[in-house]
């Protein structure tokens, strides 16, 4: 397989985040040829405003460029009050603009292969947040994987902070998601080349 670059975004800012740990797990389990780079500047993205949009702040330009340069996105979302954490939604709102080609460029999220996953110490956590993300990526025309779904419940029992996976099913699902992402990237590349 030729090299494939993935930009991974954790929707949590906290040091001991299960979702950041889940990204570390993906980095450990990445198939040969896949590089997963973690985006670490979510806290630097300012609140979205259309007034600021004509001259986007440097962290936003950097985020857009990194998404555009990556072959695929891997997102690990926590669930806050049954939804996507504001910091993650805010970053994706910035990246979603413009939502159709009204200027010489279009959102870097358009047609981008995306894999979604989530971890929580609760019994049902991230199901609802992941659905919200899927809804967002409908509008951006992103190429989101439907399966396998990675819903790591009781994450404190299954994941160590260094990304060690302590649960066989979680590890198998994670490998399956990364393999599916490789396939999606290749299919997207073929479609673009045609
Ligand atoms: C939570 N948590 C939570 N869990 C859940 O399963 N469903 C929910 O709706 C919520 N809501 C919620 C709101 C807020 C403001 C906080 C801070 C937390 C708990 C959440 O799953 C837990 O804190 C995770 O550990 C957060 O993810 P990270 O930071 O570990 O990646």
PDB file of C-alpha atoms and ligand atoms in Angstrom:
ATOM      1  CA  UNK A   1       0.000   0.000   0.000  1.00  0.00           C
ATOM      2  CA  UNK A   2       1.312   3.471  -0.790  1.00  0.00           C
ATOM      3  CA  UNK A   3       1.434   5.978   2.067  1.00  0.00           C
ATOM      4  CA  UNK A   4      -1.835   7.230   3.413  1.00  0.00           C
ATOM      5  CA  UNK A   5      -2.050  10.164   5.836  1.00  0.00           C
ATOM      6  CA  UNK A   6      -4.812  10.540   8.390  1.00  0.00           C
ATOM      7  CA  UNK A   7      -5.475  13.623  10.497  1.00  0.00           C
ATOM      8  CA  UNK A   8      -7.017  12.626  13.836  1.00  0.00           C
ATOM      9  CA  UNK A   9      -9.034  15.066  15.928  1.00  0.00           C
ATOM     10  CA  UNK A  10     -10.051  14.400  19.514  1.00  0.00           C
ATOM     11  CA  UNK A  11     -13.024  16.449  20.636  1.00  0.00           C
ATOM     12  CA  UNK A  12     -11.704  16.585  24.198  1.00  0.00           C
ATOM     13  CA  UNK A  13      -9.242  19.132  25.543  1.00  0.00           C
ATOM     14  CA  UNK A  14      -8.462  17.323  28.776  1.00  0.00           C
ATOM     15  CA  UNK A  15      -5.141  15.591  29.361  1.00  0.00           C
ATOM     16  CA  UNK A  16      -6.638  12.316  30.576  1.00  0.00           C
ATOM     17  CA  UNK A  17      -9.176  12.117  27.749  1.00  0.00           C
ATOM     18  CA  UNK A  18     -10.481   8.683  26.743  1.00  0.00           C
ATOM     19  CA  UNK A  19     -11.042  10.015  23.237  1.00  0.00           C
ATOM     20  CA  UNK A  20      -7.461  11.156  22.872  1.00  0.00           C
ATOM     21  CA  UNK A  21      -6.473   7.724  24.218  1.00  0.00           C
ATOM     22  CA  UNK A  22      -8.646   6.161  21.517  1.00  0.00           C
ATOM     23  CA  UNK A  23      -6.697   8.091  18.893  1.00  0.00           C
ATOM     24  CA  UNK A  24      -3.450   6.849  20.445  1.00  0.00           C
ATOM     25  CA  UNK A  25      -4.880   3.332  20.182  1.00  0.00           C
ATOM     26  CA  UNK A  26      -5.595   3.900  16.494  1.00  0.00           C
ATOM     27  CA  UNK A  27      -2.018   5.114  16.032  1.00  0.00           C
ATOM     28  CA  UNK A  28      -0.773   1.884  17.615  1.00  0.00           C
ATOM     29  CA  UNK A  29      -3.016  -0.295  15.444  1.00  0.00           C
ATOM     30  CA  UNK A  30      -2.662   1.580  12.153  1.00  0.00           C
ATOM     31  CA  UNK A  31      -2.138  -0.732   9.176  1.00  0.00           C
ATOM     32  CA  UNK A  32       1.154  -0.629   7.346  1.00  0.00           C
ATOM     33  CA  UNK A  33       1.516   2.482   5.225  1.00  0.00           C
ATOM     34  CA  UNK A  34      -0.997   4.537   7.245  1.00  0.00           C
ATOM     35  CA  UNK A  35       0.268   7.482   9.297  1.00  0.00           C
ATOM     36  CA  UNK A  36      -2.115   8.966  11.857  1.00  0.00           C
ATOM     37  CA  UNK A  37      -1.168  12.446  12.988  1.00  0.00           C
ATOM     38  CA  UNK A  38      -3.041  13.936  15.930  1.00  0.00           C
ATOM     39  CA  UNK A  39      -4.302  17.498  15.617  1.00  0.00           C
ATOM     40  CA  UNK A  40      -3.384  19.205  18.899  1.00  0.00           C
ATOM     41  CA  UNK A  41      -4.609  22.788  18.517  1.00  0.00           C
ATOM     42  CA  UNK A  42      -8.343  22.555  19.043  1.00  0.00           C
ATOM     43  CA  UNK A  43      -8.200  24.985  21.977  1.00  0.00           C
ATOM     44  CA  UNK A  44      -6.637  27.645  19.735  1.00  0.00           C
ATOM     45  CA  UNK A  45      -9.583  27.766  17.327  1.00  0.00           C
ATOM     46  CA  UNK A  46     -11.613  30.916  18.103  1.00  0.00           C
ATOM     47  CA  UNK A  47     -15.412  30.924  18.187  1.00  0.00           C
ATOM     48  CA  UNK A  48     -16.791  30.994  14.659  1.00  0.00           C
ATOM     49  CA  UNK A  49     -18.069  34.321  13.384  1.00  0.00           C
ATOM     50  CA  UNK A  50     -19.012  35.276   9.859  1.00  0.00           C
ATOM     51  CA  UNK A  51     -17.629  38.738  10.618  1.00  0.00           C
ATOM     52  CA  UNK A  52     -14.130  37.266  11.073  1.00  0.00           C
ATOM     53  CA  UNK A  53     -14.486  34.780   8.229  1.00  0.00           C
ATOM     54  CA  UNK A  54     -13.168  36.972   5.377  1.00  0.00           C
ATOM     55  CA  UNK A  55      -9.766  37.028   7.107  1.00  0.00           C
ATOM     56  CA  UNK A  56      -9.673  33.736   9.018  1.00  0.00           C
ATOM     57  CA  UNK A  57      -7.382  33.562  12.079  1.00  0.00           C
ATOM     58  CA  UNK A  58      -4.094  31.658  11.645  1.00  0.00           C
ATOM     59  CA  UNK A  59      -5.213  28.546  13.615  1.00  0.00           C
ATOM     60  CA  UNK A  60      -8.215  28.215  11.311  1.00  0.00           C
ATOM     61  CA  UNK A  61      -6.084  28.509   8.181  1.00  0.00           C
ATOM     62  CA  UNK A  62      -3.760  25.863   9.636  1.00  0.00           C
ATOM     63  CA  UNK A  63      -6.664  23.530  10.436  1.00  0.00           C
ATOM     64  CA  UNK A  64      -8.108  23.875   6.935  1.00  0.00           C
ATOM     65  CA  UNK A  65      -4.721  23.277   5.344  1.00  0.00           C
ATOM     66  CA  UNK A  66      -4.096  20.202   7.447  1.00  0.00           C
ATOM     67  CA  UNK A  67      -7.500  18.747   6.608  1.00  0.00           C
ATOM     68  CA  UNK A  68      -6.935  19.465   2.917  1.00  0.00           C
ATOM     69  CA  UNK A  69      -3.496  17.813   3.002  1.00  0.00           C
ATOM     70  CA  UNK A  70      -4.725  14.647   4.746  1.00  0.00           C
ATOM     71  CA  UNK A  71      -6.124  11.697   2.813  1.00  0.00           C
ATOM     72  CA  UNK A  72      -8.717  11.145   5.526  1.00  0.00           C
ATOM     73  CA  UNK A  73     -10.013  12.371   8.883  1.00  0.00           C
ATOM     74  CA  UNK A  74     -10.413  10.285  12.025  1.00  0.00           C
ATOM     75  CA  UNK A  75     -12.574  11.895  14.687  1.00  0.00           C
ATOM     76  CA  UNK A  76     -12.947  10.754  18.291  1.00  0.00           C
ATOM     77  CA  UNK A  77     -15.830  12.538  19.924  1.00  0.00           C
ATOM     78  CA  UNK A  78     -16.852  12.688  23.560  1.00  0.00           C
ATOM     79  CA  UNK A  79     -20.536  13.172  24.302  1.00  0.00           C
ATOM     80  CA  UNK A  80     -21.572  16.281  26.210  1.00  0.00           C
ATOM     81  CA  UNK A  81     -25.239  16.501  27.159  1.00  0.00           C
ATOM     82  CA  UNK A  82     -26.197  14.073  24.396  1.00  0.00           C
ATOM     83  CA  UNK A  83     -24.268  16.043  21.793  1.00  0.00           C
ATOM     84  CA  UNK A  84     -20.963  16.971  20.159  1.00  0.00           C
ATOM     85  CA  UNK A  85     -18.708  19.082  22.424  1.00  0.00           C
ATOM     86  CA  UNK A  86     -18.810  22.738  21.426  1.00  0.00           C
ATOM     87  CA  UNK A  87     -15.084  22.989  20.710  1.00  0.00           C
ATOM     88  CA  UNK A  88     -15.261  20.195  18.139  1.00  0.00           C
ATOM     89  CA  UNK A  89     -18.445  21.496  16.518  1.00  0.00           C
ATOM     90  CA  UNK A  90     -16.904  24.971  16.360  1.00  0.00           C
ATOM     91  CA  UNK A  91     -13.769  23.705  14.593  1.00  0.00           C
ATOM     92  CA  UNK A  92     -15.846  21.736  12.100  1.00  0.00           C
ATOM     93  CA  UNK A  93     -18.061  24.761  11.462  1.00  0.00           C
ATOM     94  CA  UNK A  94     -14.936  26.732  10.509  1.00  0.00           C
ATOM     95  CA  UNK A  95     -13.703  23.898   8.310  1.00  0.00           C
ATOM     96  CA  UNK A  96     -17.089  23.548   6.626  1.00  0.00           C
ATOM     97  CA  UNK A  97     -16.895  26.966   4.990  1.00  0.00           C
ATOM     98  CA  UNK A  98     -17.674  27.854   2.317  1.00  0.00           C
ATOM     99  CA  UNK A  99     -20.262  25.131   2.073  1.00  0.00           C
ATOM    100  CA  UNK A 100     -20.528  25.355  -1.709  1.00  0.00           C
ATOM    101  CA  UNK A 101     -18.236  26.850  -4.376  1.00  0.00           C
ATOM    102  CA  UNK A 102     -19.140  30.496  -4.146  1.00  0.00           C
ATOM    103  CA  UNK A 103     -15.478  31.436  -4.274  1.00  0.00           C
ATOM    104  CA  UNK A 104     -12.426  29.919  -5.901  1.00  0.00           C
ATOM    105  CA  UNK A 105     -12.195  27.250  -3.190  1.00  0.00           C
ATOM    106  CA  UNK A 106     -14.501  24.917  -1.357  1.00  0.00           C
ATOM    107  CA  UNK A 107     -14.541  23.408   2.138  1.00  0.00           C
ATOM    108  CA  UNK A 108     -11.700  20.929   2.721  1.00  0.00           C
ATOM    109  CA  UNK A 109     -14.336  18.620   4.211  1.00  0.00           C
ATOM    110  CA  UNK A 110     -16.035  18.102   0.840  1.00  0.00           C
ATOM    111  CA  UNK A 111     -15.589  14.490  -0.336  1.00  0.00           C
ATOM    112  CA  UNK A 112     -13.053  13.895   2.445  1.00  0.00           C
ATOM    113  CA  UNK A 113     -13.146  10.323   3.767  1.00  0.00           C
ATOM    114  CA  UNK A 114     -14.068  10.468   7.479  1.00  0.00           C
ATOM    115  CA  UNK A 115     -14.118   7.821  10.207  1.00  0.00           C
ATOM    116  CA  UNK A 116     -15.967   8.543  13.448  1.00  0.00           C
ATOM    117  CA  UNK A 117     -15.500   6.931  16.843  1.00  0.00           C
ATOM    118  CA  UNK A 118     -16.085   7.803  20.468  1.00  0.00           C
ATOM    119  CA  UNK A 119     -15.326   6.743  24.033  1.00  0.00           C
ATOM    120  CA  UNK A 120     -17.044   7.389  27.343  1.00  0.00           C
ATOM    121  CA  UNK A 121     -16.914   5.940  30.848  1.00  0.00           C
ATOM    122  CA  UNK A 122     -20.693   5.564  30.683  1.00  0.00           C
ATOM    123  CA  UNK A 123     -22.856   2.737  29.324  1.00  0.00           C
ATOM    124  CA  UNK A 124     -24.283   4.483  26.224  1.00  0.00           C
ATOM    125  CA  UNK A 125     -21.933   7.401  25.783  1.00  0.00           C
ATOM    126  CA  UNK A 126     -21.157   8.928  22.358  1.00  0.00           C
ATOM    127  CA  UNK A 127     -23.970   7.184  20.427  1.00  0.00           C
ATOM    128  CA  UNK A 128     -25.917  10.448  20.237  1.00  0.00           C
ATOM    129  CA  UNK A 129     -22.852  12.623  19.657  1.00  0.00           C
ATOM    130  CA  UNK A 130     -21.702  10.365  16.826  1.00  0.00           C
ATOM    131  CA  UNK A 131     -25.128  10.642  15.174  1.00  0.00           C
ATOM    132  CA  UNK A 132     -24.895  14.427  15.344  1.00  0.00           C
ATOM    133  CA  UNK A 133     -21.510  14.307  13.639  1.00  0.00           C
ATOM    134  CA  UNK A 134     -22.922  12.105  10.882  1.00  0.00           C
ATOM    135  CA  UNK A 135     -25.655  14.669  10.347  1.00  0.00           C
ATOM    136  CA  UNK A 136     -23.091  17.487  10.088  1.00  0.00           C
ATOM    137  CA  UNK A 137     -21.036  15.569   7.524  1.00  0.00           C
ATOM    138  CA  UNK A 138     -24.123  15.083   5.341  1.00  0.00           C
ATOM    139  CA  UNK A 139     -24.171  18.799   4.608  1.00  0.00           C
ATOM    140  CA  UNK A 140     -20.434  18.965   3.949  1.00  0.00           C
ATOM    141  CA  UNK A 141     -20.645  16.076   1.428  1.00  0.00           C
ATOM    142  CA  UNK A 142     -17.946  14.214   3.323  1.00  0.00           C
ATOM    143  CA  UNK A 143     -17.430  10.500   2.675  1.00  0.00           C
ATOM    144  CA  UNK A 144     -18.260   9.135   6.142  1.00  0.00           C
ATOM    145  CA  UNK A 145     -17.844   5.444   6.924  1.00  0.00           C
ATOM    146  CA  UNK A 146     -21.030   3.817   8.224  1.00  0.00           C
ATOM    147  CA  UNK A 147     -19.321   0.853   9.791  1.00  0.00           C
ATOM    148  CA  UNK A 148     -17.851  -0.544  11.863  1.00  0.00           C
ATOM    149  CA  UNK A 149     -19.215   1.694  14.593  1.00  0.00           C
ATOM    150  CA  UNK A 150     -16.762   2.326  17.404  1.00  0.00           C
ATOM    151  CA  UNK A 151     -18.706   3.111  20.555  1.00  0.00           C
ATOM    152  CA  UNK A 152     -16.359   2.469  23.451  1.00  0.00           C
ATOM    153  CA  UNK A 153     -18.582   2.320  26.525  1.00  0.00           C
ATOM    154  CA  UNK A 154     -17.097   1.856  30.018  1.00  0.00           C
ATOM    155  CA  UNK A 155     -13.905   3.206  28.486  1.00  0.00           C
ATOM    156  CA  UNK A 156     -12.027   3.154  31.804  1.00  0.00           C
ATOM    157  CA  UNK A 157     -12.114  -0.665  31.599  1.00  0.00           C
ATOM    158  CA  UNK A 158     -11.078  -0.942  27.940  1.00  0.00           C
ATOM    159  CA  UNK A 159      -8.526   1.770  27.275  1.00  0.00           C
ATOM    160  CA  UNK A 160      -5.329   2.936  28.925  1.00  0.00           C
ATOM    161  CA  UNK A 161      -4.345   6.564  28.435  1.00  0.00           C
ATOM    162  CA  UNK A 162      -1.263   5.580  26.448  1.00  0.00           C
ATOM    163  CA  UNK A 163      -3.527   3.960  23.859  1.00  0.00           C
ATOM    164  CA  UNK A 164      -3.207   0.376  25.016  1.00  0.00           C
ATOM    165  CA  UNK A 165      -6.462  -1.430  24.256  1.00  0.00           C
ATOM    166  CA  UNK A 166      -7.493  -3.834  27.005  1.00  0.00           C
ATOM    167  CA  UNK A 167     -10.519  -5.271  25.226  1.00  0.00           C
ATOM    168  CA  UNK A 168     -10.350  -7.669  22.259  1.00  0.00           C
ATOM    169  CA  UNK A 169     -13.615  -6.551  20.673  1.00  0.00           C
ATOM    170  CA  UNK A 170     -12.602  -2.893  20.792  1.00  0.00           C
ATOM    171  CA  UNK A 171      -9.250  -3.722  19.219  1.00  0.00           C
ATOM    172  CA  UNK A 172     -10.865  -5.767  16.426  1.00  0.00           C
ATOM    173  CA  UNK A 173     -13.392  -3.020  15.701  1.00  0.00           C
ATOM    174  CA  UNK A 174     -10.683  -0.382  15.622  1.00  0.00           C
ATOM    175  CA  UNK A 175      -8.591  -2.402  13.174  1.00  0.00           C
ATOM    176  CA  UNK A 176     -11.729  -2.908  11.081  1.00  0.00           C
ATOM    177  CA  UNK A 177     -12.436   0.824  11.024  1.00  0.00           C
ATOM    178  CA  UNK A 178      -8.905   1.659   9.882  1.00  0.00           C
ATOM    179  CA  UNK A 179      -9.032  -1.008   7.162  1.00  0.00           C
ATOM    180  CA  UNK A 180     -12.397   0.356   6.005  1.00  0.00           C
ATOM    181  CA  UNK A 181     -10.866   3.839   5.908  1.00  0.00           C
ATOM    182  CA  UNK A 182      -8.068   2.611   3.633  1.00  0.00           C
ATOM    183  CA  UNK A 183     -10.664   1.162   1.257  1.00  0.00           C
ATOM    184  CA  UNK A 184     -12.709   4.367   1.305  1.00  0.00           C
ATOM    185  CA  UNK A 185      -9.650   6.493   0.533  1.00  0.00           C
ATOM    186  CA  UNK A 186      -8.706   4.240  -2.388  1.00  0.00           C
ATOM    187  CA  UNK A 187     -12.255   4.308  -3.784  1.00  0.00           C
ATOM    188  CA  UNK A 188     -12.353   8.102  -3.453  1.00  0.00           C
ATOM    189  CA  UNK A 189      -8.984   8.410  -5.181  1.00  0.00           C
ATOM    190  CA  UNK A 190     -10.153   6.192  -8.056  1.00  0.00           C
ATOM    191  CA  UNK A 191     -13.318   8.246  -8.440  1.00  0.00           C
ATOM    192  CA  UNK A 192     -11.319  11.481  -8.468  1.00  0.00           C
ATOM    193  CA  UNK A 193      -8.848  10.138 -11.032  1.00  0.00           C
ATOM    194  CA  UNK A 194     -11.606   8.912 -13.361  1.00  0.00           C
TER     195      UNK A 194
HETATM  196  C1  LIG B   1     -20.418  14.525  30.132  1.00  0.00           C
HETATM  197  N1  LIG B   1     -20.462  13.147  30.068  1.00  0.00           N
HETATM  198  C2  LIG B   1     -21.462  12.508  29.358  1.00  0.00           C
HETATM  199  N2  LIG B   1     -21.417  11.159  29.101  1.00  0.00           N
HETATM  200  C3  LIG B   1     -22.379  10.564  28.349  1.00  0.00           C
HETATM  201  O1  LIG B   1     -22.291   9.371  28.100  1.00  0.00           O
HETATM  202  N3  LIG B   1     -23.443  11.293  27.853  1.00  0.00           N
HETATM  203  C4  LIG B   1     -23.553  12.626  28.084  1.00  0.00           C
HETATM  204  O2  LIG B   1     -24.492  13.227  27.596  1.00  0.00           O
HETATM  205  C5  LIG B   1     -22.551  13.269  28.873  1.00  0.00           C
HETATM  206  N4  LIG B   1     -22.620  14.616  29.115  1.00  0.00           N
HETATM  207  C6  LIG B   1     -21.535  15.259  29.656  1.00  0.00           C
HETATM  208  C7  LIG B   1     -21.516  16.662  29.711  1.00  0.00           C
HETATM  209  C8  LIG B   1     -20.388  17.307  30.167  1.00  0.00           C
HETATM  210  C9  LIG B   1     -20.348  18.819  30.155  1.00  0.00           C
HETATM  211  C10 LIG B   1     -19.268  16.579  30.620  1.00  0.00           C
HETATM  212  C11 LIG B   1     -18.024  17.296  31.100  1.00  0.00           C
HETATM  213  C12 LIG B   1     -19.293  15.216  30.617  1.00  0.00           C
HETATM  214  C13 LIG B   1     -19.342  12.343  30.621  1.00  0.00           C
HETATM  215  C14 LIG B   1     -18.294  12.106  29.545  1.00  0.00           C
HETATM  216  O3  LIG B   1     -18.642  10.936  28.816  1.00  0.00           O
HETATM  217  C15 LIG B   1     -16.929  11.915  30.197  1.00  0.00           C
HETATM  218  O4  LIG B   1     -16.585  13.083  30.928  1.00  0.00           O
HETATM  219  C16 LIG B   1     -15.859  11.583  29.176  1.00  0.00           C
HETATM  220  O5  LIG B   1     -14.729  11.134  29.865  1.00  0.00           O
HETATM  221  C17 LIG B   1     -15.502  12.791  28.305  1.00  0.00           C
HETATM  222  O6  LIG B   1     -14.608  12.410  27.268  1.00  0.00           O
HETATM  223  P1  LIG B   1     -13.037  12.504  27.410  1.00  0.00           P
HETATM  224  O7  LIG B   1     -12.663  13.868  27.931  1.00  0.00           O
HETATM  225  O8  LIG B   1     -12.622  11.421  28.379  1.00  0.00           O
HETATM  226  O9  LIG B   1     -12.495  12.241  26.047  1.00  0.00           O
END
